[in-house]
PDB file of C-alpha atoms in Angstrom:
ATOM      1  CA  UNK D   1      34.720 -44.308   7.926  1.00  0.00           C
ATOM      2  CA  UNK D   2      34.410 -46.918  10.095  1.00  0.00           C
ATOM      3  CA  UNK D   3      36.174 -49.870   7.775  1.00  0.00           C
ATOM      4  CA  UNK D   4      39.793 -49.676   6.358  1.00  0.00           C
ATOM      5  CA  UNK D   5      40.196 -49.626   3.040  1.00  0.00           C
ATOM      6  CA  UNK D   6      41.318 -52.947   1.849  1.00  0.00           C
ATOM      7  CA  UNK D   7      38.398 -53.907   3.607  1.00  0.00           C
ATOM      8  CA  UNK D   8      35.865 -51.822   1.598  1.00  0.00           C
ATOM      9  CA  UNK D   9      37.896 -52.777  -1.618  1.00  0.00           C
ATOM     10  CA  UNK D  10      37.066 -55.975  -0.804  1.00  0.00           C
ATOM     11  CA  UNK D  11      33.642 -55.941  -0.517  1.00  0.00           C
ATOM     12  CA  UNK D  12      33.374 -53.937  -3.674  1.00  0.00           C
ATOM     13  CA  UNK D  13      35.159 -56.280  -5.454  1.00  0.00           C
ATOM     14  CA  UNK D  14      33.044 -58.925  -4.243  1.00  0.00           C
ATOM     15  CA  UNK D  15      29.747 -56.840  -5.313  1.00  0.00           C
ATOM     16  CA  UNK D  16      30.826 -56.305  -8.870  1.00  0.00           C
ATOM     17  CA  UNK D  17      31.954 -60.327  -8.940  1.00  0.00           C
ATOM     18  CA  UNK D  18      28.145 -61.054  -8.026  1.00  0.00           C
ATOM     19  CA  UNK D  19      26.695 -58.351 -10.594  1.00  0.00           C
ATOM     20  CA  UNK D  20      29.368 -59.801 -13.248  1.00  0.00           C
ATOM     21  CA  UNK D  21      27.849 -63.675 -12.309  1.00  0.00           C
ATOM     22  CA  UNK D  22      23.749 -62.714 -12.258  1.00  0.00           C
ATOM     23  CA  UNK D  23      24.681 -60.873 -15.412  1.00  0.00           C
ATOM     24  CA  UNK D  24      26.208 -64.459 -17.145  1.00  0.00           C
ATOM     25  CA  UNK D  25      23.508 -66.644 -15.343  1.00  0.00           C
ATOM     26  CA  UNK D  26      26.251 -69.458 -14.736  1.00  0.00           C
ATOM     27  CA  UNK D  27      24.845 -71.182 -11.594  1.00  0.00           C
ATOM     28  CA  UNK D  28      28.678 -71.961 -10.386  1.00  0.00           C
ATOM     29  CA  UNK D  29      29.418 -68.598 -10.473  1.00  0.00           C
ATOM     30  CA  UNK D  30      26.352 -67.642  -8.899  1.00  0.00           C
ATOM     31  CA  UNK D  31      27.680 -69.568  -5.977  1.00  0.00           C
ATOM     32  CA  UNK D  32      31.571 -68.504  -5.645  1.00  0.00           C
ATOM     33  CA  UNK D  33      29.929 -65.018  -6.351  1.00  0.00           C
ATOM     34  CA  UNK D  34      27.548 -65.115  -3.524  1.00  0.00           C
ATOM     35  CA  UNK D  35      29.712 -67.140  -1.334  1.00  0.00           C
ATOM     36  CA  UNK D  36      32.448 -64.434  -1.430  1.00  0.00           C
ATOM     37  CA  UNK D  37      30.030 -61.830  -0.714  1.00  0.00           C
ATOM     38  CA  UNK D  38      28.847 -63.265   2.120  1.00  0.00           C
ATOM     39  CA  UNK D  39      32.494 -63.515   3.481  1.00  0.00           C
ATOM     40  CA  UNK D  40      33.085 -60.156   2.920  1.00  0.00           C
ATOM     41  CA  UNK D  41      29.990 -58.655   4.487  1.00  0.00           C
ATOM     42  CA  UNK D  42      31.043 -61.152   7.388  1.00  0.00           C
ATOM     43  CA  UNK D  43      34.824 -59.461   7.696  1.00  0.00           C
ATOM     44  CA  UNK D  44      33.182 -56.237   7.343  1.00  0.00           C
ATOM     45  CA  UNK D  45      30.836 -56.842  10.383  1.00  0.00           C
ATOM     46  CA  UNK D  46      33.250 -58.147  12.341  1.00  0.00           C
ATOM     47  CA  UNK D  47      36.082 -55.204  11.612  1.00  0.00           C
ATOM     48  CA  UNK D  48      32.727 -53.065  12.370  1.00  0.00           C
ATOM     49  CA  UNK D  49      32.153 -54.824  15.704  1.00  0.00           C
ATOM     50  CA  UNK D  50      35.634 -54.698  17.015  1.00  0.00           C
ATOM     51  CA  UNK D  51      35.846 -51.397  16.896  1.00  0.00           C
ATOM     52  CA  UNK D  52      32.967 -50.112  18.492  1.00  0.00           C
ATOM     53  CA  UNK D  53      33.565 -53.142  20.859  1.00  0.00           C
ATOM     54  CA  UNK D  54      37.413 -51.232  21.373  1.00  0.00           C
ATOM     55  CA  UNK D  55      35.602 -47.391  21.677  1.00  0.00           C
ATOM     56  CA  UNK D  56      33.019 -48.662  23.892  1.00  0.00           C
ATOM     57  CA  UNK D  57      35.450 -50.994  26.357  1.00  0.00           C
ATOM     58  CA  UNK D  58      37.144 -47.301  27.298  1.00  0.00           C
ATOM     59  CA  UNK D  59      33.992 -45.671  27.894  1.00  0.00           C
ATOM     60  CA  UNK D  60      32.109 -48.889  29.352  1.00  0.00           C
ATOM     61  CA  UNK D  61      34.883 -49.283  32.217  1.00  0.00           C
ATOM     62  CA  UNK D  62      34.431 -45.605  33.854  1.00  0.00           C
ATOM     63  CA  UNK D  63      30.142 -46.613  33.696  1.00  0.00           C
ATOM     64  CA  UNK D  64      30.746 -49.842  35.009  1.00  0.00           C
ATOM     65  CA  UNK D  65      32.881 -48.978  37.502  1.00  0.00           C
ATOM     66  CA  UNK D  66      30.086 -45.908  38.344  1.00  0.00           C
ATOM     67  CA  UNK D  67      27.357 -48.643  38.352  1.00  0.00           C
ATOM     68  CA  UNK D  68      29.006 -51.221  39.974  1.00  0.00           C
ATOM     69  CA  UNK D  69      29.198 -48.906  42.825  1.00  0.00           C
ATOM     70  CA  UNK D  70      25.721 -47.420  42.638  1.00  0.00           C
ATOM     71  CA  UNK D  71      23.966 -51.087  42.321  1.00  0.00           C
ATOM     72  CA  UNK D  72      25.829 -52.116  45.710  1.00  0.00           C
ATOM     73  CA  UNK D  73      24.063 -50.172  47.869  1.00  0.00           C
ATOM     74  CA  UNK D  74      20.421 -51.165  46.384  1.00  0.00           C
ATOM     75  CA  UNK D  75      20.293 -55.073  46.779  1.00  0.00           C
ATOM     76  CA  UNK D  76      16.701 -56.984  45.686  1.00  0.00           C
ATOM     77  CA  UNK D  77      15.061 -59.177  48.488  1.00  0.00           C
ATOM     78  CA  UNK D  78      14.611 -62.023  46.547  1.00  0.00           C
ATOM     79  CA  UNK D  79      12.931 -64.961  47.931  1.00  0.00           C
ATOM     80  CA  UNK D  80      12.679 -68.468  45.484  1.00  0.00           C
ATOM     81  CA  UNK D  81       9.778 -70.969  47.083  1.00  0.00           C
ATOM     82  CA  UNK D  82       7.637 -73.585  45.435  1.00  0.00           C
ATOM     83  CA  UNK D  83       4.013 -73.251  44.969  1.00  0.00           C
ATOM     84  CA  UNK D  84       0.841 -75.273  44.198  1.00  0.00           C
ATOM     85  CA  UNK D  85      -2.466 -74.261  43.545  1.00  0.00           C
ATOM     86  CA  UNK D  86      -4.851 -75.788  45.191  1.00  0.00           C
ATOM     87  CA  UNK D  87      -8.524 -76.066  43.632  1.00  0.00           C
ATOM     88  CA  UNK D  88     -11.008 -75.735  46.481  1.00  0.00           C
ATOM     89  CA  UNK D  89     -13.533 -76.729  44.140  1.00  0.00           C
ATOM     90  CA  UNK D  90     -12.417 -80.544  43.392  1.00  0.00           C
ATOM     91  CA  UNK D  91     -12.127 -80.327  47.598  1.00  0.00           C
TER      92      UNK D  91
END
């Protein structure tokens, strides 16, 4: 649901091309087999991340926005300072 459909004919082609090159054993096609698989899976993911990236962005702004306002009023004292340990029994 989430990928269009030239994108899942893609990959499917890409599949069978792999299953077609294991099946003759040719190490060259092994290799333009696998290499276009791995380019496919890699459009896939990254048709798959943009949109939840795009459905998320509209809900993340109204939460952000919410925390953004919640975190202001609950600031961390936070103090940085160096340290050394001191061995009292070389003393």
């Amino acid at each position: 649901d989430r990928l269009d459909q030239a994108t899942k004919d893609r990959l499917t082609g890409a599949l069978d091309g792999a299953k077609q090159a294991l099946k003759t054993g040719e190490d060259s096609g092994i290799e333009k087999a696998l290499e276009e698989l791995s380019q496919a899976y890699s459009a896939a993911g990254a048709s798959m991340y943009e949109s939840q990236a795009e459905s998320e962005s509209a809900e993340g702004t109204a939460d952000e926005t919410a925390g953004a306002a919640a975190s202001d009023g609950e600031k961390e004292d936070v103090v940085e300072a160096d340290y050394e340990i001191v061995d009292d029994s070389k003393s």
